mmCIF file of C-alpha atoms and ligand atoms in Angstrom:
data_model
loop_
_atom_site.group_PDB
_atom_site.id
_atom_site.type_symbol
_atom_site.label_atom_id
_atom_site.label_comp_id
_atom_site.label_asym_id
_atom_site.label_seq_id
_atom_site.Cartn_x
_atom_site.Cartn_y
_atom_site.Cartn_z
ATOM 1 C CA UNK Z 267 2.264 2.961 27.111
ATOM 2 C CA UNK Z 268 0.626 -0.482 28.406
ATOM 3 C CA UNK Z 269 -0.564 -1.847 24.859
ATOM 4 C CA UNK Z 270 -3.738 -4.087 24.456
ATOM 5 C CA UNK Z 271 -4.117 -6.460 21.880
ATOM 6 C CA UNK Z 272 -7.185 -7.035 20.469
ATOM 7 C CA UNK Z 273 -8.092 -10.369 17.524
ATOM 8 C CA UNK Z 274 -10.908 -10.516 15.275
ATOM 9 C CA UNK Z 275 -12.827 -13.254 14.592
ATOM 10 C CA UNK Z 276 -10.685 -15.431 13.207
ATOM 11 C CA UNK Z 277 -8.054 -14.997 15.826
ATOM 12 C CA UNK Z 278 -5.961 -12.054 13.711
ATOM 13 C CA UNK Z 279 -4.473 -9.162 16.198
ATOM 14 C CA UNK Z 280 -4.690 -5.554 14.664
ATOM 15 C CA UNK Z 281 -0.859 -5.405 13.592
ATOM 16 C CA UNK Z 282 -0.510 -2.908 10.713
ATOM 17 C CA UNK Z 283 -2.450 0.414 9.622
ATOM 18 C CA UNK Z 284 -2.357 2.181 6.163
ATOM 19 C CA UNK Z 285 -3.007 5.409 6.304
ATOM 20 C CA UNK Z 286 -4.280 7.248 3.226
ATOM 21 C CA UNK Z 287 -3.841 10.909 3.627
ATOM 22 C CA UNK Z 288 -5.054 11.880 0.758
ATOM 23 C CA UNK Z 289 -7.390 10.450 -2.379
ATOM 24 C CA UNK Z 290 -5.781 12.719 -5.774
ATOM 25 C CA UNK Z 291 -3.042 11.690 -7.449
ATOM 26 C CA UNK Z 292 -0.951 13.132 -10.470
ATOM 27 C CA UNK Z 293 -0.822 10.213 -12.107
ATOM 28 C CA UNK Z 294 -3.901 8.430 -13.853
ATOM 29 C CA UNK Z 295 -2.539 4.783 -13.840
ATOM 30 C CA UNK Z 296 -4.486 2.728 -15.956
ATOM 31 C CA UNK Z 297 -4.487 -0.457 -13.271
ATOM 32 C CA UNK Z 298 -5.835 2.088 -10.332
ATOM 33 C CA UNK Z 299 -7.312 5.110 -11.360
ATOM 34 C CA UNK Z 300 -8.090 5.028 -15.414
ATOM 35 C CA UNK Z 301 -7.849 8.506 -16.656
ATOM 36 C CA UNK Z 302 -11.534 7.502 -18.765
ATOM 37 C CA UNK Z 303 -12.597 7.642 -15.175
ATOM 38 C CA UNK Z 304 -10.794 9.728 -12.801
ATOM 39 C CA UNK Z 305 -10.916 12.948 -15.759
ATOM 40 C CA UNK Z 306 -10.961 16.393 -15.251
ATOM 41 C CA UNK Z 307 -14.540 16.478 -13.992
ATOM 42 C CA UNK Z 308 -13.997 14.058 -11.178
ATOM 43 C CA UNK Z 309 -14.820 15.396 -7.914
ATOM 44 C CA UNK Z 310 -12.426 14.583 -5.299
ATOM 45 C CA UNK Z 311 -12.668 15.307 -1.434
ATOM 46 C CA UNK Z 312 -12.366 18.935 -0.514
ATOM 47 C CA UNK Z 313 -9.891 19.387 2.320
ATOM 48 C CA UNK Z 314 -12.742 19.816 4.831
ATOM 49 C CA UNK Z 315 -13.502 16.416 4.061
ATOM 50 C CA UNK Z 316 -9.560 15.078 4.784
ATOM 51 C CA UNK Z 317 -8.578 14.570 8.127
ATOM 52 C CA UNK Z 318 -6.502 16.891 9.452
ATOM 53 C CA UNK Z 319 -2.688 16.068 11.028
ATOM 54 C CA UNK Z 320 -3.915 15.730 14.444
ATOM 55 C CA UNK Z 321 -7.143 14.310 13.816
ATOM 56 C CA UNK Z 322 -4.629 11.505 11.935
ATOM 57 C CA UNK Z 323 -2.636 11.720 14.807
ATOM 58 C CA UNK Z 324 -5.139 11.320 17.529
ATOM 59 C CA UNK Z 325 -6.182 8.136 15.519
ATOM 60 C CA UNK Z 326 -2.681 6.938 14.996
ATOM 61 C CA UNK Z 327 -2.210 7.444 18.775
ATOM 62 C CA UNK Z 328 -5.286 5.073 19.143
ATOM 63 C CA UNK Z 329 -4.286 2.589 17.055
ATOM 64 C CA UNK Z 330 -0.824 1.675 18.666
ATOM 65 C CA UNK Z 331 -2.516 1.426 21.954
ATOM 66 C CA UNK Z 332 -4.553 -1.076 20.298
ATOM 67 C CA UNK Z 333 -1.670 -3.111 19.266
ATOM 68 C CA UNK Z 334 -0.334 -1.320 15.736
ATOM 69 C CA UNK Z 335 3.680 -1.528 15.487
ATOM 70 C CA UNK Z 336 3.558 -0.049 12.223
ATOM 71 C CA UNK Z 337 2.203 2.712 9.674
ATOM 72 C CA UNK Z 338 2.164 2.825 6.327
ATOM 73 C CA UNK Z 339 1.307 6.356 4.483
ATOM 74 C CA UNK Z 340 -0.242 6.069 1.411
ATOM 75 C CA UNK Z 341 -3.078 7.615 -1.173
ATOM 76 C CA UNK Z 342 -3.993 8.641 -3.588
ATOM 77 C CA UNK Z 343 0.272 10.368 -3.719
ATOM 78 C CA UNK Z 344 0.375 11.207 -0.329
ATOM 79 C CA UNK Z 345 3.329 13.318 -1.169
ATOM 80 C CA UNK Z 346 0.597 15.756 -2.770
ATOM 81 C CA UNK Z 347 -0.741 16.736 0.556
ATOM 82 C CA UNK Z 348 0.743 19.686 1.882
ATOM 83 C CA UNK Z 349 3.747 19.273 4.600
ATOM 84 C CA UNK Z 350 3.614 15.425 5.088
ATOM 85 C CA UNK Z 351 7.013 15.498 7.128
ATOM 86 C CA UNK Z 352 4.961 17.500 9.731
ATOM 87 C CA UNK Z 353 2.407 14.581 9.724
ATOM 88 C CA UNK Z 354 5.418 12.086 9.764
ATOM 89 C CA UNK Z 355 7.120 14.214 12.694
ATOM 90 C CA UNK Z 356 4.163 13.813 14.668
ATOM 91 C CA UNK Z 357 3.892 10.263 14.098
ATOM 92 C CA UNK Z 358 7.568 9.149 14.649
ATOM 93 C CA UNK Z 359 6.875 10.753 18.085
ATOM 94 C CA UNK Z 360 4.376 8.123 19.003
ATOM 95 C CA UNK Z 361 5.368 5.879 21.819
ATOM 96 C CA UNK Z 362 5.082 2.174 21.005
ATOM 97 C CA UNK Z 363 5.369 2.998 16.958
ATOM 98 C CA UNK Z 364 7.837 0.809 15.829
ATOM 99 C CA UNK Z 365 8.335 1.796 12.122
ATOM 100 C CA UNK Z 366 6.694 4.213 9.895
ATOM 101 C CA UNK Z 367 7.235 4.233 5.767
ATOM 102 C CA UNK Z 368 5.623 5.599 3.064
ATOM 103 C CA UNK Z 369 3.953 4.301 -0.815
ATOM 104 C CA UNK Z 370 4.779 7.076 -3.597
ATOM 105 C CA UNK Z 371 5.214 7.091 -7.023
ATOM 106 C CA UNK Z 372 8.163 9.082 -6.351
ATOM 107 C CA UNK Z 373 8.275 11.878 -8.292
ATOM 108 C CA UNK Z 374 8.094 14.299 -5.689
ATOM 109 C CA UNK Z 375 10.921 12.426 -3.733
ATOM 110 C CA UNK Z 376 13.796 14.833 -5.211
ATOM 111 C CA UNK Z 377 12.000 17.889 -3.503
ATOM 112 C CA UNK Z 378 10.779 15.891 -0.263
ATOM 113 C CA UNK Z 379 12.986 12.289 0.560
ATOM 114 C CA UNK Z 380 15.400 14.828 2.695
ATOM 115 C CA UNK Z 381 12.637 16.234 5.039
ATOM 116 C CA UNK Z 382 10.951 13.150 4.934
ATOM 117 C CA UNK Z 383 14.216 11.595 6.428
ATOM 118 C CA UNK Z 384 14.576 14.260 8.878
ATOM 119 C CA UNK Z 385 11.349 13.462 10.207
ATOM 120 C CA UNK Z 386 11.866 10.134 11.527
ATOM 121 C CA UNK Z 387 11.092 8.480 8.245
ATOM 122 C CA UNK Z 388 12.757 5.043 7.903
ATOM 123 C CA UNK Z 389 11.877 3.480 4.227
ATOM 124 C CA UNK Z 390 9.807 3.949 1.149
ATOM 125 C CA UNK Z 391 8.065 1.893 -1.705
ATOM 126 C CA UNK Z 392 8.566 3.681 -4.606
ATOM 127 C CA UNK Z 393 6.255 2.109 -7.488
ATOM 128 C CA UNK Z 394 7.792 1.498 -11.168
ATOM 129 C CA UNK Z 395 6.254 -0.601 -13.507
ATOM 130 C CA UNK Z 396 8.611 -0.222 -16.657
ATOM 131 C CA UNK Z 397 11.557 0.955 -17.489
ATOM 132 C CA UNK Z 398 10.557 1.932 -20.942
ATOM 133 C CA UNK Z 399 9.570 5.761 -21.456
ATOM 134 C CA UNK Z 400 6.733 5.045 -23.717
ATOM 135 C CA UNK Z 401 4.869 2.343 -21.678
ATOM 136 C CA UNK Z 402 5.309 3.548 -18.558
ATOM 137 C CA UNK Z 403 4.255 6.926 -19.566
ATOM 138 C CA UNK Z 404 1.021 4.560 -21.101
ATOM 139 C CA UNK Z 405 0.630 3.121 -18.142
ATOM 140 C CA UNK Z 406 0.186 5.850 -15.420
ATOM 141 C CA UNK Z 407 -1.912 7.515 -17.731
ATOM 142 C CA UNK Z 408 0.208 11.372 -17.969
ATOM 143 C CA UNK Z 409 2.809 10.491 -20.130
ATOM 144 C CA UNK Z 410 5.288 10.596 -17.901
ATOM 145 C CA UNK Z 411 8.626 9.430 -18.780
ATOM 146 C CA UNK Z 412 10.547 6.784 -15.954
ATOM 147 C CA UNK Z 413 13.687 9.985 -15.193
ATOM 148 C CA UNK Z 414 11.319 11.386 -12.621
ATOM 149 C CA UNK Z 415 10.980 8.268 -10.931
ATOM 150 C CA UNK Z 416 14.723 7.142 -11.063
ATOM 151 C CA UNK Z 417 15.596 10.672 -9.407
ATOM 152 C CA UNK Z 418 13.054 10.177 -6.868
ATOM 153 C CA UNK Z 419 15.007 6.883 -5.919
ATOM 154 C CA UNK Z 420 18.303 8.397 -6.167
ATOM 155 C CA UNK Z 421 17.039 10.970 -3.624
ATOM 156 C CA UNK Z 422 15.405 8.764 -1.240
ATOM 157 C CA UNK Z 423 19.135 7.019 -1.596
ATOM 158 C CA UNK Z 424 21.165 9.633 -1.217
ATOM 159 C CA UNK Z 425 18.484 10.993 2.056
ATOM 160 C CA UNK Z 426 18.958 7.649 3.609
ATOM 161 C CA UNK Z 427 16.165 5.918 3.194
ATOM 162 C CA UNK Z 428 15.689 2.039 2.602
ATOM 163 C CA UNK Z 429 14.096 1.694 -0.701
ATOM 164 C CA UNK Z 430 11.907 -0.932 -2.135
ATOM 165 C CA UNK Z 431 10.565 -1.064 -5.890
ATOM 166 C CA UNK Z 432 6.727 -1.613 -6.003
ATOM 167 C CA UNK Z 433 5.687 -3.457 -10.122
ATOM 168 C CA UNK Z 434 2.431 -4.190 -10.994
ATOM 169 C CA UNK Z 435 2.347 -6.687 -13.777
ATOM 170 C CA UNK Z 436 -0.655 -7.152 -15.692
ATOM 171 C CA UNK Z 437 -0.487 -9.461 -18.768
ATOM 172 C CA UNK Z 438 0.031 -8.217 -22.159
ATOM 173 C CA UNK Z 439 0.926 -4.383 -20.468
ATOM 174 C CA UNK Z 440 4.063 -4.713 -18.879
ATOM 175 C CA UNK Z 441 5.200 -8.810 -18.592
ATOM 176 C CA UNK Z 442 7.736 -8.142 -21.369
ATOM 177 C CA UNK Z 443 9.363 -6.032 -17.843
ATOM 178 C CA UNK Z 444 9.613 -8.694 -15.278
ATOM 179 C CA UNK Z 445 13.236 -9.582 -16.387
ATOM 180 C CA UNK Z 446 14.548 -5.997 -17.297
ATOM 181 C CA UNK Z 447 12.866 -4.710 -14.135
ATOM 182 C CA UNK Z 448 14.726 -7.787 -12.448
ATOM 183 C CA UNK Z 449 18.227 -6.762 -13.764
ATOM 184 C CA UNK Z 450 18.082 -3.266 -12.807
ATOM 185 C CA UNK Z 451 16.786 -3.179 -9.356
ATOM 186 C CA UNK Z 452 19.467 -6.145 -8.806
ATOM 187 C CA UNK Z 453 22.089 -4.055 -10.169
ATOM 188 C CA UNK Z 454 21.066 -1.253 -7.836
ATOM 189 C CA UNK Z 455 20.982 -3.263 -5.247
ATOM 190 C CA UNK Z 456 17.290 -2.849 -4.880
ATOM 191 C CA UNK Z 457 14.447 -4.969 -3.529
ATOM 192 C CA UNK Z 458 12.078 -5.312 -6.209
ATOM 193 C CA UNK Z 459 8.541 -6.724 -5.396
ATOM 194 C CA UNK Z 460 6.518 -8.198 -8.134
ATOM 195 C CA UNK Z 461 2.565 -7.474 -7.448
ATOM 196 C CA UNK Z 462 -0.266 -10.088 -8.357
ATOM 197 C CA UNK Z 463 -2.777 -7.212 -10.607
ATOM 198 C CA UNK Z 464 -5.723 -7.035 -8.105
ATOM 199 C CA UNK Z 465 -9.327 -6.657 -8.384
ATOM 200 C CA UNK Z 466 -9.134 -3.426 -6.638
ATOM 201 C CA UNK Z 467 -12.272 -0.958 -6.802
ATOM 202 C CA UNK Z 468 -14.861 -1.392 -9.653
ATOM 203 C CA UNK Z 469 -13.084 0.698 -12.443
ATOM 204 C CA UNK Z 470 -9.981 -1.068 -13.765
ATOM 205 C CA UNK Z 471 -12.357 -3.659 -15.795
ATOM 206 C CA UNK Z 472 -9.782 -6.592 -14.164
ATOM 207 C CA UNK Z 473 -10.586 -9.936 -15.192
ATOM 208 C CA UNK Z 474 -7.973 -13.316 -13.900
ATOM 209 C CA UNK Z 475 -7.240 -13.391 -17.270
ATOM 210 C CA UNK Z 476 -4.826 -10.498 -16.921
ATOM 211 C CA UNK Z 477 -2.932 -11.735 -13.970
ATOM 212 C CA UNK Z 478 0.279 -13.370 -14.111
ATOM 213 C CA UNK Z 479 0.557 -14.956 -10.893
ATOM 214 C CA UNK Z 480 3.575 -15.486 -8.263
ATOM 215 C CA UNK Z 481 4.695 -18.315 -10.123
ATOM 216 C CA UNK Z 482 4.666 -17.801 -13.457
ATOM 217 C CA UNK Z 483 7.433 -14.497 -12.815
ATOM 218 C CA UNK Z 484 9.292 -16.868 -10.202
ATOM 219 C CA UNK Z 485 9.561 -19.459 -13.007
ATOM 220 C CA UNK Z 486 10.554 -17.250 -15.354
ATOM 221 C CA UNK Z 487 13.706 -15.011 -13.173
ATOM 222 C CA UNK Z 488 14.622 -18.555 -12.247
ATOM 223 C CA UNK Z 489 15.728 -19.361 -15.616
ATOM 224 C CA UNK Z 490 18.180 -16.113 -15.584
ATOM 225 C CA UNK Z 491 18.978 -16.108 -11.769
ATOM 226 C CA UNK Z 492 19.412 -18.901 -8.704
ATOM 227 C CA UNK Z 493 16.989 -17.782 -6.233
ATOM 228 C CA UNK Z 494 17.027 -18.947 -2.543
ATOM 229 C CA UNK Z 495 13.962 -18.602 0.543
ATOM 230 C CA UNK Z 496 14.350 -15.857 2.969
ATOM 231 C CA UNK Z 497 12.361 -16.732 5.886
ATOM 232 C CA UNK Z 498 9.940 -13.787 6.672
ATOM 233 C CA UNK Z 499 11.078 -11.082 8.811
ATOM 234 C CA UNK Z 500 8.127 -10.908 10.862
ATOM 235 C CA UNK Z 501 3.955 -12.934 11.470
ATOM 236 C CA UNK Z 502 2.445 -11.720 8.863
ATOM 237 C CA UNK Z 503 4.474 -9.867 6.363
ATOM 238 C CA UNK Z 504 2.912 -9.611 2.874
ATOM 239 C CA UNK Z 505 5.653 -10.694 0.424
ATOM 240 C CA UNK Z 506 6.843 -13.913 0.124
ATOM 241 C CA UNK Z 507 10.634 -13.111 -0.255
ATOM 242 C CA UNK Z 508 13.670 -14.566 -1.922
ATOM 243 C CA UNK Z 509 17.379 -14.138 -2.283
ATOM 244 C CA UNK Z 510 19.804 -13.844 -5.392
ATOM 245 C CA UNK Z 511 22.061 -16.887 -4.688
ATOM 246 C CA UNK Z 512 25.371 -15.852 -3.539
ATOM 247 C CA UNK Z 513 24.084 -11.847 -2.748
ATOM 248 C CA UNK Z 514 22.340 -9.948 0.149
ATOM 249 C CA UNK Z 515 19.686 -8.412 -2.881
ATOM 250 C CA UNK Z 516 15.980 -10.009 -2.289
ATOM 251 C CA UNK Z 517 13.169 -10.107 -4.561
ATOM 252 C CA UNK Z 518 9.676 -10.423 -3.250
ATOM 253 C CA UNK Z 519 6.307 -11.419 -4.702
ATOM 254 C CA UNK Z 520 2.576 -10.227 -3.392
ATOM 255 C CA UNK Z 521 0.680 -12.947 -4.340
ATOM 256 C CA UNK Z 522 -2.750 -11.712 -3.474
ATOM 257 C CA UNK Z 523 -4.220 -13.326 -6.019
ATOM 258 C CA UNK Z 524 -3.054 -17.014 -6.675
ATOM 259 C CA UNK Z 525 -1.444 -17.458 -2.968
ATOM 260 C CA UNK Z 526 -3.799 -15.311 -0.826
ATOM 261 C CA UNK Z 527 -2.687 -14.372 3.047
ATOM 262 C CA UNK Z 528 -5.772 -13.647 4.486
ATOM 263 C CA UNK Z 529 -5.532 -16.174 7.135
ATOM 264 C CA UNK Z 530 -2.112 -14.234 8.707
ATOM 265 C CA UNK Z 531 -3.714 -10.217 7.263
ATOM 266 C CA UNK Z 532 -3.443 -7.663 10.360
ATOM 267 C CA UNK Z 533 -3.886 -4.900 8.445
ATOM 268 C CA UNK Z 534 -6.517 -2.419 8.921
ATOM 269 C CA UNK Z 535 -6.506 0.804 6.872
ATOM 270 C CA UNK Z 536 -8.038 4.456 7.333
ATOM 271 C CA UNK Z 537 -9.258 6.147 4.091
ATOM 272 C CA UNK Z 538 -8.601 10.138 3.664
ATOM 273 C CA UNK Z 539 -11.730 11.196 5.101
ATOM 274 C CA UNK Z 540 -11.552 9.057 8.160
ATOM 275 C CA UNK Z 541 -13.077 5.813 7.704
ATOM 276 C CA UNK Z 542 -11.573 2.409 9.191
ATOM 277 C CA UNK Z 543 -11.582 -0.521 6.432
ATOM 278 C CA UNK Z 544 -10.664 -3.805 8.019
ATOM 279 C CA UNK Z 545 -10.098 -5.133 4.302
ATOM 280 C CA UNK Z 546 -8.355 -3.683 1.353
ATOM 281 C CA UNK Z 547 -12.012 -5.196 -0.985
ATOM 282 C CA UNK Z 548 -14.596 -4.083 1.470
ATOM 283 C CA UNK Z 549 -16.746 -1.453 0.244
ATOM 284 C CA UNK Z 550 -18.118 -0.687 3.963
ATOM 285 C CA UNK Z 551 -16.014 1.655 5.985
ATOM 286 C CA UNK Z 552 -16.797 2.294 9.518
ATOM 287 C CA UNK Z 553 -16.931 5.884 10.380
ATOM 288 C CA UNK Z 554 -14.594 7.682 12.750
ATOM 289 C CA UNK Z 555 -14.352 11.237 11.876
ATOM 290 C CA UNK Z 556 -17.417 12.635 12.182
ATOM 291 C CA UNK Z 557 -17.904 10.668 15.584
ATOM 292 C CA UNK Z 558 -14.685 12.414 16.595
ATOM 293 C CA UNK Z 559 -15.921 15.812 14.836
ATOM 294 C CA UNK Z 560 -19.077 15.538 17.290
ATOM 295 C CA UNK Z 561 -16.798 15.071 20.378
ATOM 296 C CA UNK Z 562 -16.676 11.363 21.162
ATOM 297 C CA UNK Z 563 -13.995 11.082 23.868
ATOM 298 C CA UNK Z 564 -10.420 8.784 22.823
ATOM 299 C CA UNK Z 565 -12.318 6.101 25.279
ATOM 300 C CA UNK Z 566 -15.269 6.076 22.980
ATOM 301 C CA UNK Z 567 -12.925 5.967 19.820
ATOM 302 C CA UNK Z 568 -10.917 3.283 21.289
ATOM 303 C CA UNK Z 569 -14.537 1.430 21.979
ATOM 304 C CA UNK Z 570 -15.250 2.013 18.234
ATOM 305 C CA UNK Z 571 -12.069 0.566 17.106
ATOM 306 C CA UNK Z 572 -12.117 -2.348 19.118
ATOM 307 C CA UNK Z 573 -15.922 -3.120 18.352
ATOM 308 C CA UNK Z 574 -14.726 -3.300 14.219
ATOM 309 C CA UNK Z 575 -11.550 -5.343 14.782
ATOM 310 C CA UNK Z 576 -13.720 -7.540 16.972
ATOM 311 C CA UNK Z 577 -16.401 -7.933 14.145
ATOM 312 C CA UNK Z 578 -14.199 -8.325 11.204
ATOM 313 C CA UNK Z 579 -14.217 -11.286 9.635
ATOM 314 C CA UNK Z 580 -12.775 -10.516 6.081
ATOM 315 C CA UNK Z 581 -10.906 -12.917 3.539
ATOM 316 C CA UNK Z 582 -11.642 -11.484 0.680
ATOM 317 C CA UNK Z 583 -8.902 -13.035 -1.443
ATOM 318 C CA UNK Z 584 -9.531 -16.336 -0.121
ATOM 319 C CA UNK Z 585 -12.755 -16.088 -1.584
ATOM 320 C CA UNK Z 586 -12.056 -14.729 -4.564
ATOM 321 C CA UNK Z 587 -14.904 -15.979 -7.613
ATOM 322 C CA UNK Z 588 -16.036 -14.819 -10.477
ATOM 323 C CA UNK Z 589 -18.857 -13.767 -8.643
ATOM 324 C CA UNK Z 590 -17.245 -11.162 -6.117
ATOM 325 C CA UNK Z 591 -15.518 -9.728 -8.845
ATOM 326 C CA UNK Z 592 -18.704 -8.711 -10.661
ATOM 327 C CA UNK Z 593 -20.805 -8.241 -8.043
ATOM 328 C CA UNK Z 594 -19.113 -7.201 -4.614
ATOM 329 C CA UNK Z 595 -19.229 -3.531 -3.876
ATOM 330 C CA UNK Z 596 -15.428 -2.630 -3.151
ATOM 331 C CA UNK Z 597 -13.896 0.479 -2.286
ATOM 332 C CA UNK Z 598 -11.171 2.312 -4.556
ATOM 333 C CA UNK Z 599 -7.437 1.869 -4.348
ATOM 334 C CA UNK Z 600 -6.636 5.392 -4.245
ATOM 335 C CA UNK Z 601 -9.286 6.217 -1.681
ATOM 336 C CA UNK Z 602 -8.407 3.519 0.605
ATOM 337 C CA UNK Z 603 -4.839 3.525 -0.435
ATOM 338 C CA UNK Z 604 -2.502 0.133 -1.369
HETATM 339 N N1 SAM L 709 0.495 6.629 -5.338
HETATM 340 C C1 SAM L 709 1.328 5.787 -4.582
HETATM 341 C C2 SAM L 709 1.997 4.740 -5.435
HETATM 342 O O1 SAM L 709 1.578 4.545 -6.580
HETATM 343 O O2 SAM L 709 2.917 4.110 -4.937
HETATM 344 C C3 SAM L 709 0.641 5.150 -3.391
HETATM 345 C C4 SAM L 709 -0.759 4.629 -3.582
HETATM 346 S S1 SAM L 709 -0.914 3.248 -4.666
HETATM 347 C C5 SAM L 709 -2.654 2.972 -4.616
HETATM 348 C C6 SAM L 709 -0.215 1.951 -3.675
HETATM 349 C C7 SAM L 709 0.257 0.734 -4.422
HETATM 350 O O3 SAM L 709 -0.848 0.049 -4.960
HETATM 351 C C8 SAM L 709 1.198 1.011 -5.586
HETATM 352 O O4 SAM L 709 2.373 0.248 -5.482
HETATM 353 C C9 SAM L 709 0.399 0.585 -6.771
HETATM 354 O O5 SAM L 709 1.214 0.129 -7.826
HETATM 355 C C10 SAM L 709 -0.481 -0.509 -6.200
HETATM 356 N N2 SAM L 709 -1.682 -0.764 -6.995
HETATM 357 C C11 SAM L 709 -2.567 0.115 -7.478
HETATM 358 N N3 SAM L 709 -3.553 -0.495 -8.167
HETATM 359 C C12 SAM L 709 -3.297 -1.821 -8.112
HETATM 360 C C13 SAM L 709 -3.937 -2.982 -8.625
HETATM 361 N N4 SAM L 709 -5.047 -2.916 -9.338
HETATM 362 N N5 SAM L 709 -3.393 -4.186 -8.357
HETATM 363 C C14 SAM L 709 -2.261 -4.281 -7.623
HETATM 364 N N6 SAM L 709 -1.614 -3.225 -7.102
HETATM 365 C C15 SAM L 709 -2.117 -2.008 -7.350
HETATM 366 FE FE1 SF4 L 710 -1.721 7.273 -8.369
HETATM 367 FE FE2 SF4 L 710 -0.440 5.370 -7.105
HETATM 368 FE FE3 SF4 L 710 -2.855 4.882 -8.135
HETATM 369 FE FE4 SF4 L 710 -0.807 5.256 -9.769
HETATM 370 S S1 SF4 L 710 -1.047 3.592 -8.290
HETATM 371 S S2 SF4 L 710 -2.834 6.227 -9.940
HETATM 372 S S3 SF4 L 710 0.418 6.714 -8.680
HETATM 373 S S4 SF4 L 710 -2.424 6.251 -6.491
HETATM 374 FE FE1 SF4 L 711 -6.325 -8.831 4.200
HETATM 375 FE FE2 SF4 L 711 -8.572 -8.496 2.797
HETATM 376 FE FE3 SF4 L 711 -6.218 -8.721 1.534
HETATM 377 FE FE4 SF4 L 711 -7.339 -10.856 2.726
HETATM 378 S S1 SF4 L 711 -8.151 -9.729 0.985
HETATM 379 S S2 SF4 L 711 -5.190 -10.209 2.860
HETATM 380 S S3 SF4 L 711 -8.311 -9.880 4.526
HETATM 381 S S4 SF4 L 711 -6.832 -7.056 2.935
#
């Protein structure tokens, strides 16, 4: 496949693309998608709405020839949409694709991390916030206890696939964490990766107040544990990572917040009902599916595509004010996907 690579305007080549597959979840988490919100009544998309597998494929296809070396899947829990090996078969078939993983909260894992694997699967993030029954069950909003989660990693394990743990910390929730949270995935032999508490969507009532940044959980596992550098394993990659002294465990931190990486971000992402974002806090997605319901041919789609990348300009995080935060229109996590 001869490969094209196309910048935007401030010189950033289309790298990465997040695919969300699908926008429900069965978890309510109260930093994402606050069950006040996102009740009962909430009307998600109706399948006709979702892309199909080989609509996401076509796409996907597009993508890579556009430069893309690797996918994320992602949601909403994209393990809720019906047969996602299939769509990760499909995918790992690409040529030019050079690694595929997946965002869950894991609790589907035990019935899925096998024929996920078998797929062509390679890794997953698998999202824990507390090790404590009682808050985490607080936390993503359904009561649920952390056993579902800890099988889901043992069965990603035990199918062979990398695993990385995925914490949100948001002050006064879950900071009493950072350290327990430290200890176990160490112990496990687990990358953990601390996340800055974002600004995501217009629903989790975030204010900076509530953020502990990078620094303040550095400084604090330093005092317990001798952390090293690890250079980064590739332009662009979102965690600043670091090593226990004197072990081959890393611990990483997405700083979004008080260290933004807009400057190096090659990410673009496609929501569940086929629009591109070229920013994880824009609220304007550019639409592909119904261009590519109405026939438009993979030239035209690859015209599309390279027309956003070409426009985008985004830094959100670099701009980051009180002001954007109240006023600019952003588009949800679990639409969009993390
Ligand atoms: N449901 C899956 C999960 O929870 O892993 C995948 C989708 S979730 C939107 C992707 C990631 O975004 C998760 O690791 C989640 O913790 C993170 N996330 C959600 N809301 C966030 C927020 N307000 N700030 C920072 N990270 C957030
Ligand atoms: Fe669902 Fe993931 Fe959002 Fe939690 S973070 S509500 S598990 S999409
Ligand atoms: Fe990329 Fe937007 Fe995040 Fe900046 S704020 S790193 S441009 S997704």
């Amino acid at each position: 496949m001869v490969k094209s690579i196309i910048k935007d305007q401030l010189n950033r080549p289309l790298r990465d693309l997040r695919i969300s597959v699908i926008d429900r979840c069965n978890f309510r988490c109260q930093y994402c998608m606050p069950a006040e919100i996102f009740g009962p009544d909430f009307a998600f998309l109706p399948k006709s709405e979702l892309l199909s597998y080989e609509e996401i494929e076509r796409v996907a296809k597009l993508f890579i020839e556009l430069g893309v070396e690797k996918i994320r899947l992602t949601g909403g829990e994209p393990l809720m949409r019906k047969d996602l090996p299939i769509l990760v078969k499909k995918l790992n078939q690409i040529e030019g694709l050079k690694d595929i993983a997946l965002t869950t909260n894991g609790v589907m894992l035990p019935k899925y991390a096998e024929e996920l694997h078998a797929a062509g699967l390679k890794r997953v993030n698998i999202s824990l916030d507390s090790l404590k029954d009682e808050l985490f069950g607080e936390i993503n909003g359904r009561n649920v206890g952390v056993g579902p989660v800890l099988k889901g990693i043992e069965a990603a394990k035990k199918a062979g696939l990398g695993v990385k743990i995925n914490m949100v910390v948001k002050k006064g929730l879950n900071d009493s964490e950072i350290l327990p949270m430290a200890e176990f995935c160490k112990k496990e032999g687990l990358e953990l990766r601390y996340i800055e508490y974002m600004d995501v969507g217009s629903t989790n009532g975030w204010k900076m107040d509530d953020v502990i940044t990078k620094k303040q959980i550095h400084d604090m596992l330093s005092q317990h544990h001798e952390l090293e550098p690890v250079d980064p394993d590739y332009y662009g990659e979102v965690a600043k990572k670091y090593r226990y002294k004197g072990t081959d465990i890393n611990v990483g931190f997405i700083s979004s917040v008080s260290e933004s990486f807009c400057s190096s971000c090659t990410r673009s992402r496609l929501s569940a009902n086929g629009q591109v974002f070229t920013c994880l806090f824009n609220g304007n997605g550019h639409d592909i599916r119904d261009f590519m319901r109405a026939g438009a041919t993979d030239e035209e789609l690859r015209q599309r595509v390279t027309n956003i990348w070409n426009h985008r300009t985004d830094r959100y995080s670099d701009e980051r004010t009180a002001e954007t935060v109240a006023n600019r229109k952003k588009i949800e996590m679990s639409y969009i996907g993390g």
